[in-house]
DNA sequence: CTGTAATCCTGCGAGC
DNA sequence: TGCTCGCAGGATTACA
């Protein structure tokens, strides 16, 4: 579920709970996530202090402060340092607290190949590390007391210095958690791949991006390189708000329509953030609260129900490979009459 | 270049 | 009640 408003809500929830806290230990389940977890990251993370919690598009960025004495080589061979219990610093959940964590195991024993860090440590040996998390479809990122019962599908646990834990849970495992030693490098990489944040988007930029392509509006809005953070729900809601058909090719829009779409995207996302995002099924904010914007959907998930504006039945068709909901009257495709019987077949073969 | 499909997963509702 | 099927918030890759 997590699109920008949901991720923003998580970030806002986590910020006061994490800022200034020290990560004392990390546990990771043996299950693979979308991106490979390097077992050495647990040791690299231990001892770092959370400097800030931010968001970029749908990515959660946890800025970390380096430990006082960063180990020259964070790979497992350096485990002899200090008097820490070596491989798995946290008491294994299954051992200590009974039947709580069947899934969580020492990541050391996993069969995941040892990979180099995605980006190397900065030249000076000193660098600003980053924990980057993507919630995928069903990810949850919350802070709870360490003795809170462990739920299913728990894949990463970051123990904090105040008796709480930052937990990453993800039923479908489309999400990811990664550690980067060099924050600046990741950021420039992300900025190269992601479009601007969907607030105060430059009007000229957006017009050019939309009218410069023959792709349909749904595809354009879902494209993270055009604007970062829009997903299926808010793409549909934005098209409705702008009274534009999601299947319209971008290069068929007038400048005014481009502006309307841009304003609709910003307005919908702003409203959704105010409502703490949308909870369809699994989504919860960083403090475990659910969202409320699902009660304000005009078209998303309302197939067959009346359009809030004109009462025509909301239609669902497939654009850009995604279920797309719209009002056939308010969002009639340009040059096509609102009430023609021509129905678009969108079955995807077999 | 665009678009479509498949993939990574689990779970849930619809339909039989 | 129980089974199978299709589909679900995302991102990436391959192929037509």
Short mmCIF file of C-alpha atoms in Angstrom, two decimals, chain A residues 196-339:
data_model
loop_
_atom_site.label_atom_id
_atom_site.label_comp_id
_atom_site.label_asym_id
_atom_site.label_seq_id
_atom_site.Cartn_x
_atom_site.Cartn_y
_atom_site.Cartn_z
CA UNK A 196 11.05 15.75 -8.11
CA UNK A 197 8.95 15.44 -5.00
CA UNK A 198 5.32 16.07 -5.94
CA UNK A 199 4.98 19.35 -4.10
CA UNK A 200 5.66 22.69 -5.73
CA UNK A 201 6.57 20.93 -8.94
CA UNK A 202 7.87 23.32 -11.53
CA UNK A 203 5.01 23.93 -13.97
CA UNK A 204 7.21 24.05 -17.04
CA UNK A 205 8.99 20.87 -16.06
CA UNK A 206 5.73 19.02 -15.61
CA UNK A 207 4.24 20.26 -18.85
CA UNK A 208 7.31 19.15 -20.72
CA UNK A 209 7.36 15.77 -19.03
CA UNK A 210 3.72 15.06 -19.78
CA UNK A 211 3.38 16.52 -23.25
CA UNK A 212 6.70 15.10 -24.35
CA UNK A 213 5.52 11.53 -24.32
CA UNK A 214 2.91 9.42 -26.01
CA UNK A 215 2.45 7.30 -22.92
CA UNK A 216 -0.88 7.49 -21.18
CA UNK A 217 -1.38 9.55 -18.05
CA UNK A 218 -1.52 6.53 -15.79
CA UNK A 219 1.88 5.40 -16.97
CA UNK A 220 3.32 8.89 -16.66
CA UNK A 221 2.08 9.33 -13.11
CA UNK A 222 3.38 5.94 -12.02
CA UNK A 223 6.78 6.67 -13.52
CA UNK A 224 8.98 7.55 -10.55
CA UNK A 225 11.42 9.38 -12.80
CA UNK A 226 8.74 11.90 -13.74
CA UNK A 227 7.46 12.54 -10.24
CA UNK A 228 8.52 10.53 -7.21
CA UNK A 229 6.05 8.92 -4.89
CA UNK A 230 2.82 8.48 -6.83
CA UNK A 231 1.38 4.98 -6.88
CA UNK A 232 -1.74 3.35 -8.23
CA UNK A 233 -4.21 4.77 -5.76
CA UNK A 234 -3.18 8.39 -5.97
CA UNK A 235 -2.65 8.27 -9.72
CA UNK A 236 -6.31 7.35 -10.10
CA UNK A 237 -7.46 9.92 -7.57
CA UNK A 238 -5.37 12.63 -9.20
CA UNK A 239 -6.75 11.89 -12.66
CA UNK A 240 -10.25 12.09 -11.27
CA UNK A 241 -9.54 15.36 -9.57
CA UNK A 242 -8.13 16.78 -12.78
CA UNK A 243 -11.06 15.34 -14.76
CA UNK A 244 -8.67 13.56 -17.08
CA UNK A 245 -9.00 10.06 -18.47
CA UNK A 246 -6.11 7.87 -17.29
CA UNK A 247 -5.71 6.47 -20.79
CA UNK A 248 -5.14 9.84 -22.42
CA UNK A 249 -1.75 10.12 -24.11
CA UNK A 250 0.38 12.75 -22.44
CA UNK A 251 1.12 14.56 -25.66
CA UNK A 252 -2.58 15.14 -26.26
CA UNK A 253 -2.97 17.30 -23.19
CA UNK A 254 -3.20 21.05 -23.35
CA UNK A 255 -0.93 23.12 -21.16
CA UNK A 256 -3.91 23.90 -18.98
CA UNK A 257 -4.68 20.22 -18.55
CA UNK A 258 -1.08 19.53 -17.61
CA UNK A 259 -1.35 22.21 -14.97
CA UNK A 260 -4.60 20.78 -13.68
CA UNK A 261 -3.04 17.36 -13.39
CA UNK A 262 -0.02 18.69 -11.56
CA UNK A 263 -2.22 20.57 -9.13
CA UNK A 264 -4.43 17.53 -8.66
CA UNK A 265 -1.44 15.34 -7.81
CA UNK A 266 -0.23 17.82 -5.23
CA UNK A 267 -3.67 18.33 -3.74
CA UNK A 268 -4.51 14.65 -3.48
CA UNK A 269 -1.21 13.78 -1.86
CA UNK A 270 -1.46 16.68 0.55
CA UNK A 271 -4.93 15.68 1.59
CA UNK A 272 -3.90 12.06 1.97
CA UNK A 273 -0.98 12.97 4.20
CA UNK A 274 -3.35 14.96 6.38
CA UNK A 275 -5.39 11.79 6.74
CA UNK A 276 -2.31 9.70 7.56
CA UNK A 277 -2.49 7.90 4.23
CA UNK A 278 -4.76 5.09 3.15
CA UNK A 279 -5.14 1.72 4.78
CA UNK A 280 -6.47 -0.91 2.42
CA UNK A 281 -5.29 -3.96 4.22
CA UNK A 282 -1.97 -4.00 6.00
CA UNK A 283 -0.69 -0.50 6.12
CA UNK A 284 0.11 1.10 9.47
CA UNK A 285 2.14 4.18 10.30
CA UNK A 286 5.35 4.14 12.26
CA UNK A 287 3.47 4.11 15.52
CA UNK A 288 1.07 1.42 14.40
CA UNK A 289 -1.88 3.67 13.59
CA UNK A 290 -3.89 3.07 10.45
CA UNK A 291 -4.62 5.64 7.77
CA UNK A 292 -7.92 7.30 7.00
CA UNK A 293 -7.80 8.49 3.41
CA UNK A 294 -9.40 5.31 2.11
CA UNK A 295 -12.67 6.82 3.26
CA UNK A 296 -12.18 9.69 0.85
CA UNK A 297 -11.53 7.76 -2.32
CA UNK A 298 -13.54 9.21 -5.17
CA UNK A 299 -12.86 6.41 -7.64
CA UNK A 300 -10.16 4.03 -6.42
CA UNK A 301 -11.66 0.67 -5.57
CA UNK A 302 -15.16 2.00 -6.18
CA UNK A 303 -15.95 0.15 -9.42
CA UNK A 304 -19.67 0.29 -10.13
CA UNK A 305 -20.32 2.80 -7.38
CA UNK A 306 -21.57 6.28 -8.20
CA UNK A 307 -19.15 9.03 -9.11
CA UNK A 308 -19.24 11.58 -6.28
CA UNK A 309 -19.63 14.34 -8.84
CA UNK A 310 -22.10 13.06 -11.42
CA UNK A 311 -23.28 9.73 -10.00
CA UNK A 312 -22.30 7.79 -13.10
CA UNK A 313 -20.95 4.32 -12.30
CA UNK A 314 -17.21 4.26 -11.75
CA UNK A 315 -15.38 2.12 -14.30
CA UNK A 316 -12.30 -0.02 -13.88
CA UNK A 317 -10.01 -0.68 -16.83
CA UNK A 318 -6.38 -1.57 -17.24
CA UNK A 319 -3.80 1.03 -18.15
CA UNK A 320 -0.07 0.71 -17.79
CA UNK A 321 -0.81 -2.79 -16.63
CA UNK A 322 -2.61 -1.55 -13.55
CA UNK A 323 -6.24 -1.49 -12.54
CA UNK A 324 -7.39 2.04 -13.21
CA UNK A 325 -10.57 3.52 -11.82
CA UNK A 326 -12.30 6.52 -13.32
CA UNK A 327 -15.63 8.15 -13.99
CA UNK A 328 -16.55 7.58 -17.63
CA UNK A 329 -18.51 10.81 -17.73
CA UNK A 330 -16.36 13.27 -15.78
CA UNK A 331 -13.18 11.81 -17.25
CA UNK A 332 -14.28 11.11 -20.80
CA UNK A 333 -11.40 10.55 -23.18
CA UNK A 334 -10.88 13.59 -25.36
CA UNK A 335 -12.79 13.55 -28.61
CA UNK A 336 -14.99 10.75 -27.43
CA UNK A 337 -18.50 11.27 -26.32
CA UNK A 338 -19.20 10.52 -22.70
CA UNK A 339 -21.93 7.96 -23.20
#
